Structure formats: C-alpha cells, structure tokens
Amino acid sequence: MSIGISDEHVELASSLRKWASDLKGRELARAAEDDPGETFASAWGALVEMGVPAIGVPESAGGGGGTTLDVAVALEACAHELVPGPLLGPAVAAALLDGLPEDAVVGLVLGEVVWDAPSATHVLAEVDGRWRLLPRGAVELSPVLGLDLSRRFGGLRVLDPAAGDPVDVTTGLVRRTAVTLAAAEAAGVARWCLATAVEYAKVREQFGQKIGRFQAIKHLCAEMLETAESVTATAWDVAAVAGGDEEQWAFAADVAAAIAFDGAVAVAKACIQVLGGIGFTFEHDAHLYLRRALTLRALVGDRDEAAERLTAAAVSGVRRRVELDLEGRDEPLRAEVRENVERIAALPEDEQRAAFVETGYLAPHWPAPYGVGADPVAQIVIDQELARAGVARPDIVIAGWAVPTILEHGTDEQRERFVRPSLLGDLVWCQLFSEPGAGSDLASLRTKAEKVDGGWRLTGQKVWNSVAERADWGICLARTNPEAKKHQGITYFLVDMRNSDGIEVRPLREITGKALFNEVFLDEVFVPDDLVVGDVDDGWKLARTTLANERVAMGSTRLSQSVERAVGIAGDGVTAAQRVRVGHAVALSTVCSLLGVRSTMRSLAGQGPGAESSVAKLLGVRNRQDGAELVVELHGDRILLDADDRLTADVWELLNTRCLSIAGGTTQILRNVAGERILGLPR
C-alpha cells in the first residue's frame, strides 16, 4: 500500500513508479559515482519533462496546481525506484516559494549541508537570521561524494548575501516542510525494501525449503510490514494536513520525524538481513536504499527533539484530529441521523440503550431490523453525530462476536430468540473457544460433542473465558467428527450457561491478583439440535466469521489510556529523558489512530481492507503494553509503597496488559498470519 488512498493517487503512484522504473534510477545512481554531473542532469531533465517537480506548483505559475499530498505521492514513487539527483530539495523549495525560477534547481540549506550542491542554480539559505534565495554566483559550493550515492550534498560559503531575494518563511516552516516531503521518500524506501525482502524470501531456498517458511524470516518480514505501514501512515498524514492548521501540521510533522526516518532505516537494515550475504554486496541495490534512508534521517533533525515537542504539545492539550472528507455523501442523511441522535441524547441514561436498539444505531452496520444496514459513510455520520452529542454507544462485549454469527448463519428462530435481547443487554454472552491445549490453534480443540436424541452432549474444558461466571449464554466450539480433517468436524453451539446441568465455572486468578477470566468444565452438557448454529461439522467457517467481524469506525482523537496517563504525569514534571520517552509514546499512539483512519478511508473509497487493520492490532498491543509500562516507570520507586488508588490502578494496568499479546492469538501467531495472508509468504 502506498501513501495514496484515492483512485487518483493510486493511479498517480502506479504511473510514476512505472515511469521511474523505466528510467532505471538505480543504474543511474551507480553511474553517478564516477560522473555525477551528466547523470544527475539527465535525471533532472527527465523529471522536468515528466512534470514531477511542478506537480505542487500553482497553475498560475505554470505548475500542476496539485496539493502537498499529490507531491508526496510522487516523491514516494520516485524514491521507490531511487530516481537520482535533485528532487527533494527543489520540491521543498517549490512548496515554500509557490513555484521556482525558470529552469532553476534550488539547493536547500538546513544546518551545515547544502542539498543537491552540484546541480544547484540557486540556494535557499538562512543568512544573518533571514531566509534568502541566493543565485549560484553569490555562493561557493563544495560538493562531496557522501553517504547517499544517488544524491550529492556539500558545504556552503556565502560570497554576497545581498544578492539574494528575501523569502518570507521561518526556519520552523522550512524544517516542517522538509520533514513533510522527506517522510514521503522514507515511505518509498521502506516499501521497496519490504517488497524486495519478501520476494527474495519466497524464492530463496535453504535447508531444502523456501526461507519464507522459516518463522524467524516470517516474523522479520511481518515486523518490516508493521514498520513500513507506520512510516506510510505518518507520511500520508503530514502531507494531508500540510499548509492547513499550523498546530496540527506541526504535531503531524513531529510524529513523522519521530517515526518515519528511523523506520525507513530499520526496514532497510532488515531487508539486508533477509537477503543475507547477497544483501551485503555492493552489487545488490539494497545498500543504496539504506544509504538514502540514513541520509534522510540525518537531514531532518533529531527524532528525540521531535518527541520532546510532542510531549509539550500533548501536555498543552494538542491531539491529532484527522478530518474525514465525505465528499458530500453525508448530506442526504445527516439531518435524519442528527435528529435521531438528539432524541437519544435527550432521554434519561437508563432509557438510552433501548433507543439505540430501536433506531438501529447500536450496531448500525448490521442488517435491519437490528441495525440499519449502514454503509461506511452512514456509519461515520452516526459516529460523528454521537460524538457531537456526547453520547456513548453501549458496549455489547462478547455479543458483538456471537450475534453477527447468528445473524449470518443462524435460523430465523435463533435470530428472534437471541439478537434483540442481546442488544438490549438482557442476555450476557461468554465465549467458549480456547482450551488448555488449543489457544490460538482452535483447529486442535478437543472438547467433544456426541449425538444423542434431540441434541448433543458436550464434554471438555474451556479456558480464558471472560464473564463466564455471570453469562446467560456461551458460544462454544466442539468437535463433532473426530475422524475429519483438522479444520473440519467442528460445530458451533449455543450453550445455556444458567440452566444446563454439567457446567462448572472456576475463576482464574491472574497476575494482577484479580480473577477476570475463568475455566469452564463441560460434563455431558446437553445442547438441543435447535441451538446448533449453521451446519454440523462446519463450525470452523462460523468461528472465522465471529472473529473477523469488524465495523467501520471513526478514528479517535484521544491517545491510548496509558499514554494519556503518561502525558498527565509529564505535565506534573518529569526529567528531560522521560519527556522524550513520553513523546515517543505519543507518536506511536498517534500512528495507531492513523492506521485506523486509513483503514476507514479505504472502506469509504470502496476498497477492500488494506494491511493497516492487521498492523493496527499488532502495534496497538505494543502501544498499550509499552504505555502502561512507561507510566509505572515514571512513578519510580513510589510504586513500591502502593500509596494511593491511582498508583495501584497504574500497576494493575501494567500487569493486566501483559495478556494483550496472548489473548485472541499471540503476537507471534498474528505475525505468522500477516506474513502468510498479507505478504504471501509460504506456509
């Protein structure tokens, strides 16, 4: 997945990547080692002919009139194919100057380095506290063959500061613009490295099999995917908000600075690791991308400084607020939704749930009469109006897994019996899937169901069952055909937890000291035939429906609970090093929200789910676990005194979140799934 989500951006990225591939940028970069002048000039000429440097230049100045996001999509595509020579510097200058002098190549100066020194016809530099566009004759440039073989940088000596035209920009704006567009290149680098590593892992053989089958390689590639998606999300976000609200742009730029450039370096290094010895050779292109990534990171400043700024912004109340553009598709339904939501909001709190059910807004994506069959746009409008009215949708917990399965695969009698009472909260559900010997591997479950007159007898042990001690009903998987293949012979049952003989629920005390989960023992528990959902022996398909059920949701502007808590502690005073750590936590939490927003936008665009949703689950776990641990570390040795309820709650959260990388499929299993289903690595 690239930065662009809309059809126009997908097409732009595809066409530019093909063009850049035909340009053979990597071969040109190698040729430039001996002859940078002619090589870079030919590359720049091709870029100009293609119109790439002018994409974001106003039409009145002879450009394409595109947005910063258009420019970012183009830069990502060109970086993916490592188009050499000047492009990033002139793109930043064009954004700052609203265009470029005719036939100009503007070298940008940030810190001590002149970007694109050998190609520059002008230099945009800060001289005596003021930014100026200096002609080439007013400066002395000293180009060097540096780390990045696809570009040249150099030193600067200003000969005639008065020769340049003053430019009305600040250093902060220049740096923010540079980060915005450099992040797009970082995304292109990360994408190429990920694709290259994955393709190699699919064909390279060791020990008689493709190396992509080895879990170590699979996990390494999945981690590259997580990082590449994070880089892409931040690059998309900062480009989308650029030039808008200054506070929001600054926040997004600092998130990109904290995430994108280290991320591109990490993916480039991992690519070389997957490639093995061949990746360490000069002949392979991987090192060219590592060099570009390292250079981008060096150009845009310290990630820890960005993290400190994020902490300061978060303490002052700034959060990233991404506005979804519904392109007018919300107008036909906005008024009706607002009227319904206002009617719900006006009711006493104990009457609101019933009103949610009556309107279908409790689960709007479900079909009528239980939902309203809302498409992605309608779901977003309902969420927006609920947020505007300050009304929270009740949480239906495990019913959110059970009911969609009944709706899709159940009988009319089952739907009539269970769906509405579950929505109203009259029925509480638990899940009876995991077993001591079958956690994530549900196909290995051993609970058996034997056919008897009028139904089935279930015998076995289930574990990690939340709310089983007070549940009315349970969704249960049991093996009905022990002779069938592993994923077959499993049936989906609805178990009456209150009125069935043979059920024993034992609390499981977890590391927190509390018991939120249970073990459930089934001893010949009778389940009548009319409580089988779907076909006998077809429960695996139903289980996947249950676990996969998701809806489109509006992204939250809040950080995760623990990161919000860390920001609050930082506001009371912490060390400089701790402020940096809080800022990085803010960045990661923001990325998790951005991944959700991008997934929603794909739904709005009528596209299938991208990698964001799977990556969001993996990063979301890390975000919550690391955030909870950070909060406890910020308390220092005070946690040993157990002095107040808030400290106790923070320690409990740290201990409790350890389950997140286990529950619902371990992080390792999810990385296997990501490697196989998203990246296409062999099983």
XYZ file of C-alpha atoms in Angstrom:
683
model
C 0.000 0.000 0.000
C 1.309 3.424 -0.892
C 0.662 6.816 0.691
C -2.249 7.480 -1.650
C -5.699 6.057 -0.940
C -7.950 7.720 -3.507
C -8.239 6.266 -7.003
C -6.438 9.321 -8.391
C -3.496 8.900 -6.041
C -3.294 5.166 -6.635
C -3.165 5.832 -10.376
C -0.586 8.618 -9.956
C 1.653 6.380 -7.857
C 1.335 3.478 -10.283
C 2.103 5.519 -13.399
C 5.044 7.353 -11.814
C 6.520 4.169 -10.418
C 6.373 2.554 -13.862
C 7.926 5.638 -15.446
C 10.641 5.773 -12.797
C 11.324 2.075 -13.256
C 11.842 2.622 -16.988
C 14.214 5.468 -16.118
C 16.419 2.869 -14.344
C 17.186 5.106 -11.415
C 19.334 2.600 -9.573
C 21.572 2.156 -12.611
C 21.858 5.934 -12.917
C 22.769 6.207 -9.240
C 25.610 3.755 -9.774
C 26.762 5.630 -12.890
C 26.780 8.872 -10.918
C 29.556 7.543 -8.679
C 32.020 8.379 -11.461
C 30.143 11.124 -13.319
C 27.553 12.855 -11.147
C 27.156 15.974 -13.279
C 25.908 14.467 -16.517
C 23.977 11.684 -14.810
C 22.121 13.968 -12.422
C 21.434 16.441 -15.223
C 19.834 13.726 -17.348
C 17.705 12.544 -14.433
C 16.594 16.120 -13.675
C 15.747 16.655 -17.318
C 13.588 13.546 -17.332
C 11.841 14.671 -14.127
C 11.124 18.102 -15.586
C 9.836 16.588 -18.827
C 7.525 14.354 -16.799
C 6.348 17.371 -14.795
C 7.218 15.906 -11.409
C 8.898 18.993 -9.843
C 5.938 21.163 -10.872
C 3.135 18.953 -9.524
C 2.584 21.164 -6.498
C 3.350 24.489 -8.180
C 0.248 26.719 -8.620
C -1.262 26.689 -12.101
C -0.813 30.472 -12.222
C 2.936 29.844 -12.016
C 2.879 27.206 -14.723
C 2.615 24.178 -12.460
C 0.171 21.358 -11.962
C -1.709 23.031 -9.118
C -1.576 19.888 -7.007
C -1.699 19.528 -3.262
C 1.151 18.642 -0.947
C -0.322 15.152 -0.788
C -0.047 14.916 -4.585
C 3.626 15.865 -4.286
C 4.154 13.306 -1.525
C 2.640 10.519 -3.630
C 5.006 11.447 -6.473
C 8.068 11.598 -4.213
C 7.233 8.227 -2.703
C 7.006 6.653 -6.163
C 10.304 8.190 -7.290
C 12.060 7.145 -4.074
C 10.737 3.607 -4.520
C 12.687 3.444 -7.785
C 15.562 5.555 -6.377
C 15.410 8.280 -9.011
C 18.780 10.031 -8.501
C 19.792 13.656 -8.456
C 17.888 16.717 -7.306
C 14.192 16.333 -6.492
C 13.553 16.539 -2.761
C 15.285 19.914 -2.307
C 13.539 21.574 -5.258
C 10.223 20.090 -4.099
C 10.655 21.652 -0.657
C 11.704 24.960 -2.223
C 8.731 24.918 -4.613
C 6.370 24.408 -1.683
C 7.920 27.321 0.210
C 8.185 29.673 -2.746
C 4.918 28.744 -4.505
C 6.995 27.939 -7.548
C 10.565 28.058 -8.803
C 12.519 30.380 -11.073
C 12.514 29.064 -14.630
C 14.985 26.211 -15.195
C 16.104 26.535 -11.576
C 17.371 23.781 -9.312
C 17.184 25.116 -5.780
C 19.588 23.680 -3.236
C 18.198 23.843 0.287
C 20.394 24.535 3.306
C 19.363 23.050 6.642
C 22.098 23.072 9.240
C 25.522 22.828 7.629
C 24.589 20.964 4.467
C 23.564 22.176 1.011
C 21.143 19.751 -0.641
C 21.846 18.972 -4.316
C 25.022 21.054 -4.269
C 26.449 20.130 -7.699
C 23.144 20.714 -9.508
C 22.031 23.891 -7.733
C 21.399 27.042 -9.736
C 20.102 28.772 -6.595
C 20.425 28.186 -2.872
C 17.680 28.726 -0.293
C 19.541 29.506 2.918
C 19.220 31.421 6.173
C 21.699 34.304 6.150
C 22.077 36.605 9.145
C 18.755 35.488 10.594
C 16.783 35.853 7.347
C 15.975 33.356 4.616
C 17.153 34.273 1.121
C 17.073 32.744 -2.346
C 20.684 33.188 -3.442
C 21.814 32.827 -7.067
C 24.643 30.395 -7.748
C 27.092 33.214 -8.329
C 26.557 34.576 -4.810
C 27.748 31.399 -3.093
C 30.618 28.981 -3.164
C 29.570 25.326 -3.016
C 31.791 22.366 -2.165
C 30.080 19.160 -3.370
C 31.285 15.872 -1.918
C 30.697 12.187 -2.601
C 28.913 11.323 0.595
C 26.846 8.536 2.065
C 23.964 8.708 -0.437
C 25.271 7.655 -3.849
C 22.042 8.777 -5.516
C 22.500 12.421 -4.477
C 25.240 14.905 -3.689
C 25.497 17.319 -0.828
C 28.080 19.905 0.030
C 29.273 22.806 2.094
C 28.344 26.472 1.626
C 30.190 29.785 1.764
C 28.096 32.870 1.083
C 30.004 35.379 -1.067
C 27.330 38.061 -1.471
C 24.369 37.814 0.954
C 22.738 40.920 -0.516
C 22.471 39.296 -3.934
C 19.631 37.070 -2.850
C 15.937 37.892 -2.687
C 14.491 37.715 0.837
C 11.937 34.941 1.372
C 9.138 35.319 3.894
C 9.490 31.989 5.707
C 10.599 30.894 9.148
C 13.123 28.214 9.973
C 10.337 26.238 11.624
C 8.283 26.312 8.422
C 11.262 25.275 6.311
C 12.067 22.352 8.573
C 8.421 21.304 8.812
C 8.087 21.333 5.014
C 11.331 19.374 4.662
C 10.115 16.731 7.132
C 6.780 16.516 5.319
C 8.279 15.714 1.931
C 11.256 13.726 3.200
C 8.801 11.432 5.023
C 7.254 10.611 1.641
C 10.656 9.498 0.365
C 11.154 7.460 3.539
C 7.895 5.664 2.758
C 9.098 4.869 -0.757
C 12.374 3.498 0.577
C 10.584 1.348 3.165
C 8.171 -0.001 0.554
C 10.933 -1.067 -1.834
C 12.902 -2.741 0.949
C 9.852 -4.631 2.207
C 8.870 -5.808 -1.280
C 12.430 -6.833 -2.113
C 12.851 -8.830 1.108
C 9.514 -10.593 0.717
C 10.097 -11.533 -2.930
C 13.514 -12.935 -2.044
C 12.078 -14.911 0.877
C 9.559 -16.511 -1.486
C 12.199 -17.960 -3.816
C 15.467 -18.348 -1.872
C 15.983 -21.883 -0.626
C 17.970 -23.075 2.362
C 17.902 -26.477 4.030
C 15.625 -27.757 1.277
C 12.820 -25.202 1.543
C 11.952 -21.582 0.853
C 13.329 -19.361 3.599
C 9.973 -17.589 3.818
C 8.636 -20.708 5.540
C 11.010 -20.219 8.465
C 9.222 -18.472 11.300
C 12.233 -16.255 12.001
C 12.118 -14.872 8.448
C 8.326 -14.667 8.503
C 8.398 -12.628 11.710
C 11.165 -10.387 10.419
C 9.146 -9.614 7.289
C 5.982 -9.065 9.334
C 7.852 -6.610 11.545
C 9.073 -4.846 8.395
C 5.411 -4.614 7.330
C 4.454 -3.075 10.684
C 7.208 -0.500 10.379
C 6.569 0.265 6.702
C 2.854 0.798 7.386
C 3.735 3.146 10.255
C 6.100 5.142 8.051
C 3.487 5.323 5.300
C 0.728 6.409 7.682
C 2.771 9.266 9.125
C 3.941 10.374 5.673
C 0.350 10.402 4.410
C -0.929 12.289 7.438
C 1.657 15.052 7.492
C 1.283 15.618 3.750
C -2.506 15.688 4.042
C -2.503 18.359 6.762
C 0.404 20.424 5.357
C -0.455 24.052 4.798
C -3.582 23.786 6.931
C -3.957 24.310 10.660
C -0.429 25.168 11.804
C -0.715 23.493 15.201
C -1.995 20.269 13.641
C 0.657 20.330 10.918
C 3.410 20.852 13.485
C 2.104 17.929 15.546
C 1.862 15.658 12.494
C 5.374 16.679 11.389
C 6.808 15.783 14.768
C 5.056 12.402 14.673
C 6.613 11.830 11.228
C 10.038 12.939 12.466
C 9.787 10.558 15.416
C 8.610 7.579 13.341
C 9.342 7.773 9.617
C 13.101 8.113 9.309
C 14.167 5.624 11.955
C 11.506 3.365 10.490
C 12.915 3.569 6.969
C 16.406 2.823 8.290
C 15.103 -0.166 10.261
C 13.308 -1.633 7.237
C 16.367 -1.106 5.036
C 18.577 -2.899 7.544
C 16.076 -5.741 7.874
C 15.978 -6.082 4.087
C 19.713 -6.684 4.022
C 19.298 -9.199 6.849
C 16.691 -11.188 4.898
C 18.834 -11.059 1.750
C 21.788 -12.416 3.696
C 25.215 -12.349 2.094
C 23.963 -11.081 -1.243
C 22.480 -8.065 0.501
C 25.900 -7.146 1.822
C 27.439 -6.931 -1.608
C 27.963 -3.634 -3.398
C 26.380 -5.142 -6.493
C 22.980 -5.527 -4.870
C 20.807 -2.418 -4.711
C 19.816 -2.826 -1.054
C 22.684 -0.719 0.264
C 21.632 2.173 -1.994
C 18.311 2.303 -0.139
C 19.973 2.021 3.255
C 22.206 4.929 2.271
C 19.190 7.001 1.179
C 17.351 6.195 4.432
C 20.343 7.091 6.603
C 20.764 10.347 4.680
C 17.114 11.338 5.083
C 17.377 10.723 8.809
C 20.498 12.872 9.039
C 18.923 15.721 7.063
C 15.740 16.301 9.032
C 16.927 16.542 12.603
C 16.856 14.616 15.851
C 13.878 12.319 16.483
C 14.229 12.877 20.235
C 13.837 16.625 19.781
C 10.622 15.920 17.878
C 9.499 13.655 20.718
C 10.110 16.406 23.264
C 7.986 18.778 21.206
C 5.239 16.162 21.035
C 5.223 15.876 24.810
C 4.948 19.640 25.199
C 2.126 19.770 22.662
C 0.270 16.843 24.234
C 0.567 18.339 27.727
C -0.964 21.548 26.380
C -3.900 19.552 25.031
C -2.987 19.068 21.368
C -4.078 15.786 19.767
C -4.095 14.831 16.106
C -7.580 15.418 14.693
C -7.955 13.943 11.215
C -10.960 15.272 9.338
C -12.637 12.736 7.073
C -13.779 14.201 3.777
C -17.081 12.519 2.938
C -17.292 14.489 -0.323
C -20.894 15.496 0.293
C -22.132 11.915 0.569
C -23.241 12.595 4.128
C -25.643 15.398 3.210
C -28.704 13.248 2.335
C -28.680 11.507 5.734
C -27.043 13.975 8.123
C -30.263 15.710 9.215
C -32.144 12.483 9.984
C -29.207 10.995 11.881
C -28.763 14.170 13.909
C -32.464 14.212 14.799
C -32.373 10.578 15.956
C -29.194 11.092 17.974
C -30.559 14.224 19.637
C -33.655 12.273 20.616
C -31.455 9.568 22.194
C -29.330 12.172 23.983
C -32.433 13.813 25.496
C -33.521 10.584 27.210
C -32.516 9.570 30.752
C -29.385 7.451 30.678
C -31.225 4.265 31.673
C -33.543 4.628 28.650
C -30.883 5.370 26.048
C -29.916 1.769 25.313
C -33.439 0.850 24.231
C -33.482 3.907 21.974
C -30.183 2.816 20.441
C -31.768 -0.542 19.644
C -34.947 0.992 18.226
C -33.017 3.286 15.879
C -30.566 0.546 14.883
C -27.666 2.754 15.940
C -26.223 0.322 18.479
C -24.837 -1.800 15.635
C -25.672 0.254 12.550
C -23.725 -1.975 10.159
C -25.965 -4.940 10.958
C -28.971 -5.542 8.703
C -32.405 -4.226 9.619
C -34.283 -4.571 11.878
C -31.329 -4.988 14.244
C -29.161 -2.349 12.578
C -29.787 -0.093 9.632
C -27.533 -1.827 7.104
C -25.332 1.270 7.210
C -22.652 1.606 4.578
C -19.289 3.114 5.608
C -20.475 6.693 5.052
C -23.598 6.215 7.168
C -21.563 4.556 9.925
C -19.197 7.512 10.048
C -22.068 10.024 10.114
C -23.713 8.193 13.022
C -20.412 8.113 14.926
C -19.821 11.799 14.258
C -23.264 12.785 15.490
C -22.947 10.629 18.599
C -19.605 12.280 19.356
C -21.107 15.734 18.767
C -23.967 14.959 21.171
C -21.622 13.443 23.752
C -23.483 10.116 23.769
C -21.562 6.854 24.190
C -22.751 3.694 22.465
C -23.206 0.823 24.984
C -20.640 -1.962 24.743
C -22.227 -5.316 23.881
C -18.939 -7.153 24.620
C -18.980 -10.826 23.532
C -22.429 -10.360 21.967
C -20.531 -8.375 19.360
C -18.969 -11.682 18.274
C -21.903 -14.015 18.900
C -24.733 -12.057 17.315
C -23.126 -11.442 13.868
C -22.644 -15.206 13.560
C -26.267 -15.859 14.467
C -27.377 -13.176 12.033
C -25.367 -14.629 9.167
C -25.630 -18.356 9.819
C -28.453 -18.863 12.316
C -32.096 -19.783 11.831
C -34.990 -17.328 11.960
C -35.948 -18.777 15.355
C -32.403 -18.220 16.671
C -32.369 -14.644 15.421
C -35.744 -13.966 17.010
C -34.680 -15.524 20.296
C -31.237 -14.021 20.762
C -30.494 -10.902 18.759
C -32.742 -8.213 20.208
C -32.378 -9.361 23.870
C -28.595 -9.328 23.395
C -28.684 -5.772 22.064
C -30.859 -4.666 24.974
C -28.387 -6.179 27.436
C -30.904 -8.713 28.701
C -28.591 -11.527 27.649
C -24.897 -11.676 28.566
C -22.597 -13.866 26.471
C -19.275 -15.575 27.012
C -17.010 -17.304 24.525
C -16.069 -20.964 24.916
C -13.376 -21.356 22.265
C -9.897 -21.608 23.804
C -8.748 -24.746 25.582
C -5.670 -25.574 27.674
C -4.227 -27.422 24.674
C -5.727 -25.229 21.941
C -5.344 -21.494 22.327
C -4.800 -19.750 19.030
C -4.893 -23.129 17.273
C -8.647 -23.664 17.509
C -8.449 -26.470 14.982
C -6.751 -28.573 17.678
C -9.600 -28.290 20.175
C -10.598 -31.486 21.979
C -13.976 -30.675 23.527
C -16.215 -33.341 22.023
C -19.882 -33.321 21.134
C -21.662 -36.682 20.912
C -25.003 -37.024 19.139
C -27.912 -38.083 21.327
C -31.663 -37.993 20.872
C -32.768 -34.422 20.233
C -29.320 -32.884 20.521
C -25.710 -33.259 21.614
C -23.704 -33.965 24.760
C -20.662 -31.689 25.179
C -17.690 -32.751 27.277
C -14.416 -30.907 27.692
C -12.582 -27.977 29.275
C -12.505 -24.360 28.125
C -10.241 -21.613 29.446
C -9.722 -17.823 29.351
C -13.485 -17.260 29.416
C -14.306 -13.706 30.493
C -17.690 -13.070 32.217
C -18.469 -16.813 32.154
C -19.354 -16.556 35.853
C -22.342 -14.327 35.030
C -23.080 -15.175 31.413
C -26.522 -16.305 30.304
C -25.249 -17.954 27.133
C -21.981 -19.112 25.665
C -20.801 -19.598 22.084
C -18.955 -22.900 22.036
C -16.893 -24.802 19.506
C -16.808 -28.576 19.911
C -15.583 -31.452 17.775
C -18.462 -33.425 16.307
C -16.432 -35.611 13.945
C -13.073 -36.775 15.330
C -12.279 -38.551 12.069
C -12.476 -35.376 9.953
C -9.513 -33.244 8.963
C -8.175 -30.724 11.457
C -10.310 -27.736 10.376
C -13.365 -29.849 9.721
C -15.597 -31.787 12.049
C -16.112 -28.771 14.347
C -19.589 -27.449 15.174
C -20.788 -24.137 16.590
C -23.125 -24.446 19.594
C -25.088 -22.025 21.785
C -24.846 -23.183 25.396
C -27.317 -22.186 28.112
C -24.907 -21.255 30.902
C -27.547 -20.791 33.604
C -29.897 -23.731 33.135
C -27.705 -26.529 31.796
C -26.575 -29.370 34.048
C -22.908 -30.322 33.983
C -21.340 -26.837 33.775
C -18.737 -25.804 36.347
C -17.156 -22.329 36.221
C -13.915 -21.827 38.172
C -12.356 -18.350 38.457
C -8.769 -17.988 37.246
C -6.705 -15.618 39.348
C -4.375 -13.732 37.023
C -1.074 -11.960 37.626
C -2.993 -8.862 38.690
C -4.280 -10.728 41.724
C -7.843 -10.495 40.429
C -9.970 -13.014 38.548
C -11.330 -11.667 35.283
C -11.147 -14.965 33.411
C -12.490 -18.416 34.137
C -12.108 -22.071 33.378
C -15.310 -23.749 32.260
C -15.750 -27.511 32.593
C -18.415 -29.203 30.488
C -19.533 -32.634 31.702
C -22.016 -34.117 29.223
C -23.806 -30.791 28.865
C -26.917 -31.246 26.750
C -27.413 -28.842 23.839
C -30.578 -29.345 21.772
C -30.409 -29.501 17.991
C -32.072 -26.118 17.627
C -29.078 -24.488 19.321
C -26.621 -25.604 16.658
C -25.682 -22.610 14.503
C -25.127 -23.372 10.838
C -24.356 -26.860 9.615
C -22.926 -29.641 11.739
C -19.164 -30.011 11.167
C -18.996 -26.519 9.594
C -18.186 -24.539 12.738
C -14.685 -23.520 11.646
C -16.137 -21.279 8.965
C -18.516 -19.760 11.520
C -15.691 -19.198 14.011
C -13.816 -17.214 11.394
C -16.936 -15.114 10.798
C -17.159 -14.428 14.512
C -13.545 -13.458 14.949
C -13.363 -11.419 11.761
C -16.448 -9.290 12.351
C -15.430 -5.666 12.334
C -17.148 -2.432 11.503
C -16.022 0.883 10.111
C -15.315 3.310 12.927
C -14.368 6.943 13.174
C -10.802 7.411 14.407
C -10.375 8.663 17.955
C -8.512 11.854 18.707
C -7.522 10.509 22.116
C -4.320 8.663 22.770
C -4.472 5.257 24.421
C -5.436 5.226 28.078
C -1.929 4.696 29.413
C -0.335 7.223 27.072
C -2.895 9.810 28.153
C -1.943 8.969 31.725
C 1.771 9.364 30.888
C 1.078 12.772 29.340
C -0.706 13.792 32.546
C 2.275 12.749 34.645
C 4.629 14.608 32.287
C 2.573 17.738 32.874
C 3.353 17.498 36.582
C 7.082 17.480 35.883
C 9.463 14.754 34.736
C 13.082 14.616 33.618
C 14.164 15.591 30.108
C 14.856 11.956 29.258
C 11.410 10.971 30.460
C 9.814 13.703 28.359
C 11.481 12.188 25.305
C 10.089 8.759 26.157
C 6.604 10.170 26.642
C 6.854 11.884 23.269
C 7.742 8.646 21.523
C 4.763 7.003 23.207
C 2.558 9.835 21.926
C 3.932 9.254 18.415
C 3.224 5.505 18.475
C -0.267 6.007 19.878
C -0.986 8.558 17.163
C 0.216 6.127 14.498
C -2.239 3.520 15.790
C -5.066 6.018 15.323
C -3.816 6.950 11.853
C -3.828 3.312 10.767
C -7.479 3.115 11.809
C -8.296 6.279 9.889
C -6.588 4.983 6.745
C -8.494 1.704 7.016
C -11.744 3.656 7.327
C -10.849 5.788 4.324
C -10.263 2.670 2.247
C -13.753 1.499 3.190
C -15.174 4.876 2.237
C -13.393 4.585 -1.103
C -14.999 1.192 -1.687
C -11.700 -0.655 -1.422
C -11.026 -3.905 0.350
C -9.182 -3.860 3.668
C -5.502 -2.994 3.448
C -2.683 -4.088 5.684
C -3.485 -1.308 8.169
C -6.077 -3.261 10.166
C -3.771 -6.222 10.813
C -0.846 -3.954 11.578
C -3.030 -1.838 13.871
C -3.739 -4.899 16.009
C -0.047 -5.670 16.393
C 1.019 -2.081 17.024
C -2.000 -1.477 19.236
C -0.857 -4.199 21.597
C 2.650 -2.739 21.752
C 1.209 0.724 22.265
C -0.903 -0.355 25.238
C 1.744 -2.553 26.834
C 4.600 -0.088 26.424
C 2.399 2.814 27.521
C 1.353 1.049 30.715
C 4.964 0.150 31.494
C 6.074 3.733 30.858
C 3.519 5.067 33.331
C 4.829 2.790 36.062
C 8.426 3.725 35.278
C 7.545 7.415 35.527
C 6.381 6.792 39.101
C 9.821 5.465 40.063
C 10.133 3.773 43.429
C 6.820 5.174 44.626
C 5.108 2.102 43.176
C 6.755 0.051 45.939
C 4.783 1.931 48.577
C 1.383 1.247 46.978
C 0.476 4.648 48.356
C -2.810 5.520 46.685
C -5.551 4.160 44.483
C -4.160 5.781 41.347
C -0.753 4.165 41.775
C -2.438 0.827 42.405
C -4.511 1.240 39.250
C -1.410 2.076 37.183
C 0.419 -1.023 38.421
C -2.674 -3.133 37.758
C -2.827 -1.800 34.191
C 0.823 -2.732 33.611
C 0.248 -6.276 34.819
C -3.099 -6.680 33.090
C -1.911 -5.565 29.655
C 0.546 -8.450 29.542
C -2.394 -10.567 28.381
C -2.878 -8.480 25.240
C -0.019 -10.112 23.355
C -1.518 -13.531 24.195
C -5.299 -13.136 24.015
C -7.052 -13.502 20.681
C -3.965 -15.033 19.093
C -0.449 -14.354 20.294
C 1.643 -11.670 18.677
C 3.778 -14.415 17.164
C 0.760 -16.159 15.624
C -0.551 -12.850 14.265
C 2.823 -12.198 12.651
C 2.676 -15.616 11.031
C -0.777 -14.739 9.707
C 0.421 -11.342 8.449
C 3.398 -12.951 6.740
C 1.283 -15.565 5.000
C -2.003 -13.790 4.238
C -0.783 -10.245 3.567
C 2.760 -10.739 2.325
C 2.116 -14.069 0.631
C 4.986 -15.942 2.264
C 4.782 -19.741 2.054
C 3.156 -21.689 4.872
